[in-house]
PDB file of C-alpha atoms and ligand atoms in Angstrom:
ATOM      1  CA  MET A 113      91.444 100.303 106.718  1.00  0.00           C
ATOM      2  CA  ARG A 114      92.612  96.168 106.673  1.00  0.00           C
ATOM      3  CA  ILE A 115      96.307  95.820 104.921  1.00  0.00           C
ATOM      4  CA  VAL A 116      97.080  92.602 103.633  1.00  0.00           C
ATOM      5  CA  LEU A 117     101.326  92.760 103.100  1.00  0.00           C
ATOM      6  CA  LEU A 118     102.162  89.665 101.161  1.00  0.00           C
ATOM      7  CA  GLY A 119     105.292  88.720  99.319  1.00  0.00           C
ATOM      8  CA  PRO A 120     108.373  86.570  99.496  1.00  0.00           C
ATOM      9  CA  PRO A 121     110.528  86.450 102.967  1.00  0.00           C
ATOM     10  CA  GLY A 122     112.510  89.103 102.732  1.00  0.00           C
ATOM     11  CA  SER A 123     110.804  91.125  99.984  1.00  0.00           C
ATOM     12  CA  GLY A 124     109.927  94.073 102.671  1.00  0.00           C
ATOM     13  CA  LYS A 125     106.765  93.651 104.205  1.00  0.00           C
ATOM     14  CA  GLY A 126     108.745  94.599 108.129  1.00  0.00           C
ATOM     15  CA  THR A 127     110.318  97.386 106.792  1.00  0.00           C
ATOM     16  CA  GLN A 128     106.910  99.077 104.559  1.00  0.00           C
ATOM     17  CA  GLY A 129     104.869  96.998 107.813  1.00  0.00           C
ATOM     18  CA  VAL A 130     106.095  99.665 109.722  1.00  0.00           C
ATOM     19  CA  ARG A 131     106.593 102.190 107.980  1.00  0.00           C
ATOM     20  CA  LEU A 132     102.267 102.349 106.529  1.00  0.00           C
ATOM     21  CA  SER A 133     101.914 101.354 110.197  1.00  0.00           C
ATOM     22  CA  GLU A 134     103.529 104.685 111.765  1.00  0.00           C
ATOM     23  CA  THR A 135     101.290 106.527 108.713  1.00  0.00           C
ATOM     24  CA  HIS A 136      98.321 104.697 108.826  1.00  0.00           C
ATOM     25  CA  ASN A 137      98.597 104.268 112.774  1.00  0.00           C
ATOM     26  CA  ILE A 138      96.772 100.716 112.723  1.00  0.00           C
ATOM     27  CA  PRO A 139      98.796  97.358 114.243  1.00  0.00           C
ATOM     28  CA  GLN A 140     101.303  95.806 111.811  1.00  0.00           C
ATOM     29  CA  ILE A 141     100.495  92.184 113.340  1.00  0.00           C
ATOM     30  CA  SER A 142     103.668  89.681 111.893  1.00  0.00           C
ATOM     31  CA  THR A 143     102.573  86.054 112.455  1.00  0.00           C
ATOM     32  CA  GLY A 144     106.740  85.494 112.567  1.00  0.00           C
ATOM     33  CA  GLU A 145     107.227  88.619 115.113  1.00  0.00           C
ATOM     34  CA  MET A 146     104.427  86.834 117.437  1.00  0.00           C
ATOM     35  CA  LEU A 147     105.631  82.955 116.888  1.00  0.00           C
ATOM     36  CA  ARG A 148     109.165  83.783 117.417  1.00  0.00           C
ATOM     37  CA  ARG A 149     108.206  85.419 120.588  1.00  0.00           C
ATOM     38  CA  ALA A 150     106.504  83.149 121.866  1.00  0.00           C
ATOM     39  CA  VAL A 151     109.325  81.158 120.871  1.00  0.00           C
ATOM     40  CA  ALA A 152     111.890  83.465 123.154  1.00  0.00           C
ATOM     41  CA  ASP A 153     109.608  83.567 126.349  1.00  0.00           C
ATOM     42  CA  GLU A 154     109.252  79.491 125.984  1.00  0.00           C
ATOM     43  CA  THR A 155     105.626  79.439 126.272  1.00  0.00           C
ATOM     44  CA  VAL A 156     103.506  76.516 125.017  1.00  0.00           C
ATOM     45  CA  LEU A 157     102.605  77.554 121.682  1.00  0.00           C
ATOM     46  CA  GLY A 158     107.284  78.064 121.242  1.00  0.00           C
ATOM     47  CA  LYS A 159     107.703  75.077 122.081  1.00  0.00           C
ATOM     48  CA  LYS A 160     105.237  73.406 119.916  1.00  0.00           C
ATOM     49  CA  VAL A 161     106.877  75.838 116.749  1.00  0.00           C
ATOM     50  CA  GLN A 162     110.428  76.411 117.630  1.00  0.00           C
ATOM     51  CA  LYS A 163     111.270  73.438 115.602  1.00  0.00           C
ATOM     52  CA  ILE A 164     109.150  74.328 112.892  1.00  0.00           C
ATOM     53  CA  ILE A 165     110.142  77.569 112.702  1.00  0.00           C
ATOM     54  CA  GLN A 166     113.790  77.071 112.631  1.00  0.00           C
ATOM     55  CA  GLY A 167     113.065  74.652 109.892  1.00  0.00           C
ATOM     56  CA  GLY A 168     111.732  77.129 107.661  1.00  0.00           C
ATOM     57  CA  MET A 169     108.452  75.154 107.592  1.00  0.00           C
ATOM     58  CA  LEU A 170     104.630  76.390 108.272  1.00  0.00           C
ATOM     59  CA  VAL A 171     102.816  76.457 111.269  1.00  0.00           C
ATOM     60  CA  PRO A 172      99.580  74.248 111.091  1.00  0.00           C
ATOM     61  CA  ASP A 173      96.811  76.652 109.305  1.00  0.00           C
ATOM     62  CA  ASP A 174      94.265  75.824 112.208  1.00  0.00           C
ATOM     63  CA  LEU A 175      96.969  77.464 114.953  1.00  0.00           C
ATOM     64  CA  ILE A 176      97.988  80.458 113.223  1.00  0.00           C
ATOM     65  CA  VAL A 177      94.356  81.199 112.166  1.00  0.00           C
ATOM     66  CA  SER A 178      93.005  81.018 115.755  1.00  0.00           C
ATOM     67  CA  ILE A 179      96.618  83.402 117.355  1.00  0.00           C
ATOM     68  CA  ILE A 180      95.018  85.669 114.679  1.00  0.00           C
ATOM     69  CA  GLU A 181      91.323  85.985 115.129  1.00  0.00           C
ATOM     70  CA  GLU A 182      92.257  86.347 118.457  1.00  0.00           C
ATOM     71  CA  ARG A 183      94.769  88.998 117.960  1.00  0.00           C
ATOM     72  CA  ILE A 184      92.350  90.772 115.041  1.00  0.00           C
ATOM     73  CA  SER A 185      89.404  90.982 117.676  1.00  0.00           C
ATOM     74  CA  ASN A 186      90.706  93.454 120.312  1.00  0.00           C
ATOM     75  CA  GLU A 187      90.825  96.552 120.136  1.00  0.00           C
ATOM     76  CA  ASP A 188      93.643  98.665 118.848  1.00  0.00           C
ATOM     77  CA  CYS A 189      92.313  96.828 115.764  1.00  0.00           C
ATOM     78  CA  ARG A 190      88.906  98.389 115.247  1.00  0.00           C
ATOM     79  CA  GLU A 191      90.065 101.241 112.916  1.00  0.00           C
ATOM     80  CA  GLY A 192      92.297  98.808 110.644  1.00  0.00           C
ATOM     81  CA  PHE A 193      95.757  96.663 110.791  1.00  0.00           C
ATOM     82  CA  ILE A 194      98.600  95.079 108.174  1.00  0.00           C
ATOM     83  CA  LEU A 195      98.682  91.874 108.360  1.00  0.00           C
ATOM     84  CA  ASP A 196     102.077  90.900 107.755  1.00  0.00           C
ATOM     85  CA  GLY A 197     102.966  87.215 107.148  1.00  0.00           C
ATOM     86  CA  PHE A 198      98.987  86.094 107.276  1.00  0.00           C
ATOM     87  CA  PRO A 199      97.883  84.415 105.520  1.00  0.00           C
ATOM     88  CA  ARG A 200     100.292  82.080 103.165  1.00  0.00           C
ATOM     89  CA  THR A 201      98.181  79.426 102.376  1.00  0.00           C
ATOM     90  CA  THR A 202      94.912  79.317 100.425  1.00  0.00           C
ATOM     91  CA  ASP A 203      93.094  77.980 103.689  1.00  0.00           C
ATOM     92  CA  GLN A 204      94.374  80.600 105.676  1.00  0.00           C
ATOM     93  CA  ALA A 205      93.141  83.042 103.213  1.00  0.00           C
ATOM     94  CA  HIS A 206      89.913  81.278 103.268  1.00  0.00           C
ATOM     95  CA  ALA A 207      89.570  81.417 106.703  1.00  0.00           C
ATOM     96  CA  LEU A 208      90.340  85.013 107.461  1.00  0.00           C
ATOM     97  CA  GLU A 209      86.954  85.619 104.856  1.00  0.00           C
ATOM     98  CA  ARG A 210      84.756  83.824 107.595  1.00  0.00           C
ATOM     99  CA  VAL A 211      86.874  86.033 110.070  1.00  0.00           C
ATOM    100  CA  LEU A 212      86.045  89.189 108.218  1.00  0.00           C
ATOM    101  CA  PRO A 213      83.437  88.954 105.580  1.00  0.00           C
ATOM    102  CA  GLU A 214      83.498  92.613 104.816  1.00  0.00           C
ATOM    103  CA  SER A 215      86.905  91.389 104.653  1.00  0.00           C
ATOM    104  CA  VAL A 216      90.614  93.298 103.729  1.00  0.00           C
ATOM    105  CA  ASP A 217      90.477  96.468 101.825  1.00  0.00           C
ATOM    106  CA  VAL A 218      93.531  95.737  99.351  1.00  0.00           C
ATOM    107  CA  THR A 219      96.418  93.460  99.307  1.00  0.00           C
ATOM    108  CA  VAL A 220      99.877  94.936  98.862  1.00  0.00           C
ATOM    109  CA  TYR A 221     101.833  91.979  96.734  1.00  0.00           C
ATOM    110  CA  LEU A 222     105.639  93.653  96.776  1.00  0.00           C
ATOM    111  CA  ASN A 223     107.181  91.916  94.365  1.00  0.00           C
ATOM    112  CA  VAL A 224     110.684  90.642  94.207  1.00  0.00           C
ATOM    113  CA  PRO A 225     112.789  88.388  92.431  1.00  0.00           C
ATOM    114  CA  ALA A 226     113.939  84.947  94.018  1.00  0.00           C
ATOM    115  CA  GLU A 227     117.810  85.359  93.534  1.00  0.00           C
ATOM    116  CA  VAL A 228     117.550  89.096  95.148  1.00  0.00           C
ATOM    117  CA  VAL A 229     115.386  87.681  98.334  1.00  0.00           C
ATOM    118  CA  VAL A 230     118.473  85.050  98.812  1.00  0.00           C
ATOM    119  CA  LYS A 231     120.839  87.343  99.256  1.00  0.00           C
ATOM    120  CA  ARG A 232     118.517  90.221 101.265  1.00  0.00           C
ATOM    121  CA  LEU A 233     117.992  87.639 103.911  1.00  0.00           C
ATOM    122  CA  SER A 234     120.983  86.133 104.400  1.00  0.00           C
ATOM    123  CA  GLY A 235     122.924  89.285 104.349  1.00  0.00           C
ATOM    124  CA  ARG A 236     120.793  90.856 106.688  1.00  0.00           C
ATOM    125  CA  MET A 237     120.218  90.671 110.768  1.00  0.00           C
ATOM    126  CA  THR A 238     117.093  91.476 112.954  1.00  0.00           C
ATOM    127  CA  CYS A 239     116.370  93.580 116.468  1.00  0.00           C
ATOM    128  CA  ARG A 240     115.488  90.975 118.952  1.00  0.00           C
ATOM    129  CA  GLU A 241     113.701  93.318 120.573  1.00  0.00           C
ATOM    130  CA  CYS A 242     111.770  95.416 118.015  1.00  0.00           C
ATOM    131  CA  GLY A 243     112.287  93.164 114.950  1.00  0.00           C
ATOM    132  CA  ALA A 244     113.537  95.296 112.537  1.00  0.00           C
ATOM    133  CA  VAL A 245     115.660  94.288 110.036  1.00  0.00           C
ATOM    134  CA  PHE A 246     119.424  95.694 108.510  1.00  0.00           C
ATOM    135  CA  PRO A 247     122.118  94.587 106.166  1.00  0.00           C
ATOM    136  CA  ARG A 248     124.772  93.109 107.736  1.00  0.00           C
ATOM    137  CA  GLY A 249     127.399  95.756 108.738  1.00  0.00           C
ATOM    138  CA  ASP A 250     129.581  96.706 112.033  1.00  0.00           C
ATOM    139  CA  ILE A 251     126.627  97.517 114.330  1.00  0.00           C
ATOM    140  CA  SER A 252     126.017  95.176 116.450  1.00  0.00           C
ATOM    141  CA  LEU A 253     123.083  97.899 118.479  1.00  0.00           C
ATOM    142  CA  CYS A 254     119.690  98.668 116.486  1.00  0.00           C
ATOM    143  CA  PRO A 255     119.688 102.241 115.732  1.00  0.00           C
ATOM    144  CA  VAL A 256     115.469 102.309 115.615  1.00  0.00           C
ATOM    145  CA  CYS A 257     115.420 101.010 119.607  1.00  0.00           C
ATOM    146  CA  ALA A 258     118.948 100.058 120.885  1.00  0.00           C
ATOM    147  CA  GLY A 259     118.429  96.150 120.815  1.00  0.00           C
ATOM    148  CA  ALA A 260     120.770  93.696 119.805  1.00  0.00           C
ATOM    149  CA  LEU A 261     121.243  92.270 116.451  1.00  0.00           C
ATOM    150  CA  TYR A 262     121.005  89.375 115.908  1.00  0.00           C
ATOM    151  CA  GLN A 263     121.467  86.607 112.578  1.00  0.00           C
ATOM    152  CA  ARG A 264     117.867  84.573 112.303  1.00  0.00           C
ATOM    153  CA  GLU A 265     118.105  80.777 112.307  1.00  0.00           C
ATOM    154  CA  ASP A 266     116.157  80.542 109.565  1.00  0.00           C
ATOM    155  CA  ASP A 267     118.471  83.153 108.059  1.00  0.00           C
ATOM    156  CA  LEU A 268     121.286  80.558 107.134  1.00  0.00           C
ATOM    157  CA  LYS A 269     121.407  80.603 103.400  1.00  0.00           C
ATOM    158  CA  SER A 270     119.984  76.523 103.203  1.00  0.00           C
ATOM    159  CA  THR A 271     116.674  76.785 105.371  1.00  0.00           C
ATOM    160  CA  VAL A 272     116.120  80.492 102.785  1.00  0.00           C
ATOM    161  CA  GLU A 273     116.618  78.396  99.821  1.00  0.00           C
ATOM    162  CA  HIS A 274     113.359  76.228 101.361  1.00  0.00           C
ATOM    163  CA  ARG A 275     111.321  79.127 102.663  1.00  0.00           C
ATOM    164  CA  ILE A 276     111.623  80.378  99.290  1.00  0.00           C
ATOM    165  CA  ARG A 277     110.064  77.132  98.008  1.00  0.00           C
ATOM    166  CA  VAL A 278     107.843  76.554 100.712  1.00  0.00           C
ATOM    167  CA  TYR A 279     106.717  80.371  99.553  1.00  0.00           C
ATOM    168  CA  MET A 280     105.932  79.551  95.536  1.00  0.00           C
ATOM    169  CA  LYS A 281     103.816  75.903  96.954  1.00  0.00           C
ATOM    170  CA  HIS A 282     101.606  77.743  99.502  1.00  0.00           C
ATOM    171  CA  THR A 283     101.550  81.326  99.593  1.00  0.00           C
ATOM    172  CA  ALA A 284     102.245  82.525  95.619  1.00  0.00           C
ATOM    173  CA  PRO A 285      98.656  81.016  94.737  1.00  0.00           C
ATOM    174  CA  LEU A 286      97.731  83.640  96.761  1.00  0.00           C
ATOM    175  CA  VAL A 287      98.050  86.498  94.123  1.00  0.00           C
ATOM    176  CA  ASP A 288      95.952  85.134  92.226  1.00  0.00           C
ATOM    177  CA  PHE A 289      93.391  84.487  94.922  1.00  0.00           C
ATOM    178  CA  TYR A 290      93.205  88.106  95.669  1.00  0.00           C
ATOM    179  CA  ARG A 291      93.288  89.472  92.179  1.00  0.00           C
ATOM    180  CA  SER A 292      90.313  87.524  91.345  1.00  0.00           C
ATOM    181  CA  ARG A 293      88.659  89.037  93.883  1.00  0.00           C
ATOM    182  CA  ASN A 294      90.331  92.713  92.620  1.00  0.00           C
ATOM    183  CA  LYS A 295      92.163  93.357  96.214  1.00  0.00           C
ATOM    184  CA  LEU A 296      95.226  93.369  94.340  1.00  0.00           C
ATOM    185  CA  ALA A 297      97.899  96.108  94.652  1.00  0.00           C
ATOM    186  CA  GLU A 298     101.404  95.025  92.905  1.00  0.00           C
ATOM    187  CA  ILE A 299     104.167  96.335  93.786  1.00  0.00           C
ATOM    188  CA  ASP A 300     107.560  96.915  92.602  1.00  0.00           C
ATOM    189  CA  GLY A 301     109.340  95.933  95.472  1.00  0.00           C
ATOM    190  CA  MET A 302     112.876  96.286  94.015  1.00  0.00           C
ATOM    191  CA  GLY A 303     114.823  99.441  95.583  1.00  0.00           C
ATOM    192  CA  GLU A 304     115.226 101.624  98.701  1.00  0.00           C
ATOM    193  CA  PRO A 305     112.744 101.325 101.578  1.00  0.00           C
ATOM    194  CA  ASP A 306     111.509 105.266 100.947  1.00  0.00           C
ATOM    195  CA  ASP A 307     111.448 104.585  97.386  1.00  0.00           C
ATOM    196  CA  VAL A 308     108.745 100.985  97.866  1.00  0.00           C
ATOM    197  CA  PHE A 309     107.095 103.251 100.220  1.00  0.00           C
ATOM    198  CA  GLU A 310     106.220 105.849  97.667  1.00  0.00           C
ATOM    199  CA  ARG A 311     104.833 103.402  95.690  1.00  0.00           C
ATOM    200  CA  VAL A 312     102.520 101.639  97.716  1.00  0.00           C
ATOM    201  CA  GLU A 313     101.202 104.891  99.477  1.00  0.00           C
ATOM    202  CA  ALA A 314     100.405 105.489  95.715  1.00  0.00           C
ATOM    203  CA  GLU A 315      98.417 102.092  95.588  1.00  0.00           C
ATOM    204  CA  ILE A 316      96.779 103.105  99.179  1.00  0.00           C
ATOM    205  CA  SER A 317      95.390 106.028  98.611  1.00  0.00           C
ATOM    206  CA  GLN A 318      93.596 104.798  94.963  1.00  0.00           C
ATOM    207  CA  VAL A 319      92.617 102.713  97.591  1.00  0.00           C
ATOM    208  CA  THR A 320      91.027 105.195  99.942  1.00  0.00           C
ATOM    209  CA  SER A 321      89.546 107.092  97.422  1.00  0.00           C
ATOM    210  CA  GLN A 322      87.519 104.582  95.406  1.00  0.00           C
TER     211      GLN A 322
HETATM  212  P1  AMP B 445     108.310  85.796 108.998  1.00  0.00           P
HETATM  213  O1  AMP B 445     108.833  86.011 110.069  1.00  0.00           O
HETATM  214  O2  AMP B 445     106.901  86.187 108.453  1.00  0.00           O
HETATM  215  O3  AMP B 445     109.386  85.372 107.239  1.00  0.00           O
HETATM  216  O4  AMP B 445     107.649  83.858 109.274  1.00  0.00           O
HETATM  217  C1  AMP B 445     109.022  83.096 109.977  1.00  0.00           C
HETATM  218  C2  AMP B 445     108.762  81.874 110.479  1.00  0.00           C
HETATM  219  O5  AMP B 445     106.964  81.887 111.243  1.00  0.00           O
HETATM  220  C3  AMP B 445     107.489  80.957 108.664  1.00  0.00           C
HETATM  221  O6  AMP B 445     108.431  80.457 108.402  1.00  0.00           O
HETATM  222  C4  AMP B 445     106.984  79.926 109.744  1.00  0.00           C
HETATM  223  O7  AMP B 445     107.623  79.232 109.973  1.00  0.00           O
HETATM  224  C5  AMP B 445     106.261  80.689 110.416  1.00  0.00           C
HETATM  225  N1  AMP B 445     104.923  81.278 110.133  1.00  0.00           N
HETATM  226  C6  AMP B 445     104.926  83.113 109.839  1.00  0.00           C
HETATM  227  N2  AMP B 445     103.193  83.158 109.566  1.00  0.00           N
HETATM  228  C7  AMP B 445     102.539  82.044 109.307  1.00  0.00           C
HETATM  229  C8  AMP B 445     101.263  81.463 108.934  1.00  0.00           C
HETATM  230  N3  AMP B 445     100.821  82.289 108.371  1.00  0.00           N
HETATM  231  N4  AMP B 445     101.373  80.400 108.535  1.00  0.00           N
HETATM  232  C9  AMP B 445     102.910  80.005 108.421  1.00  0.00           C
HETATM  233  N5  AMP B 445     103.302  79.811 109.677  1.00  0.00           N
HETATM  234  C10 AMP B 445     103.802  80.796 109.741  1.00  0.00           C
END
């Protein structure tokens, strides 16, 4: 099963991606996580993208497409994968169609209003080790893997608003892109992660029973 997770930053793609990955036993591929890891490891790629990520801008299409192309050709993607954060532009979506002529099975669009995602992003902490996110509170270690929690630089309020604008301009058009191909499952992304996951799974089981 090849799933694309679509939705604004903070709509829950990462959280739902982890659950989908565990339930369907296919890898979750988060381009944001891959890029952050490259920055932390100070690789050539990391040095190239560091400022772009910090500013909440998009990494060039050709760069991110080649990263994804390589990643999904790995053995662990044979039975499928979950794309979290890719595609993010119409050009990336076209590139994915070229790389994957048989197309994706479903695009899960997590619909959450902009004012809610701004609040979620500026109030969340991210695990440096596994990338899991939690509402800011008393804990400083990740309950999943005991990694250190930190606030992503691009989750600071000023950058968050910019990221939402970038999403509206470049990524929101993908909702119509996938709808016109009959590949869109629109999910109400409000509420508890467990409830959202139930909605996601209900949509996915419809796709698999077709
Ligand atoms: P995310 O973790 O998905 O919020 O991504 C964090 C940042 O990584 C984004 O704000 C972009 O700077 C960069 N990024 C992640 N995925 C992509 C993509 N598909 N295209 C361009 N830039 C990306």
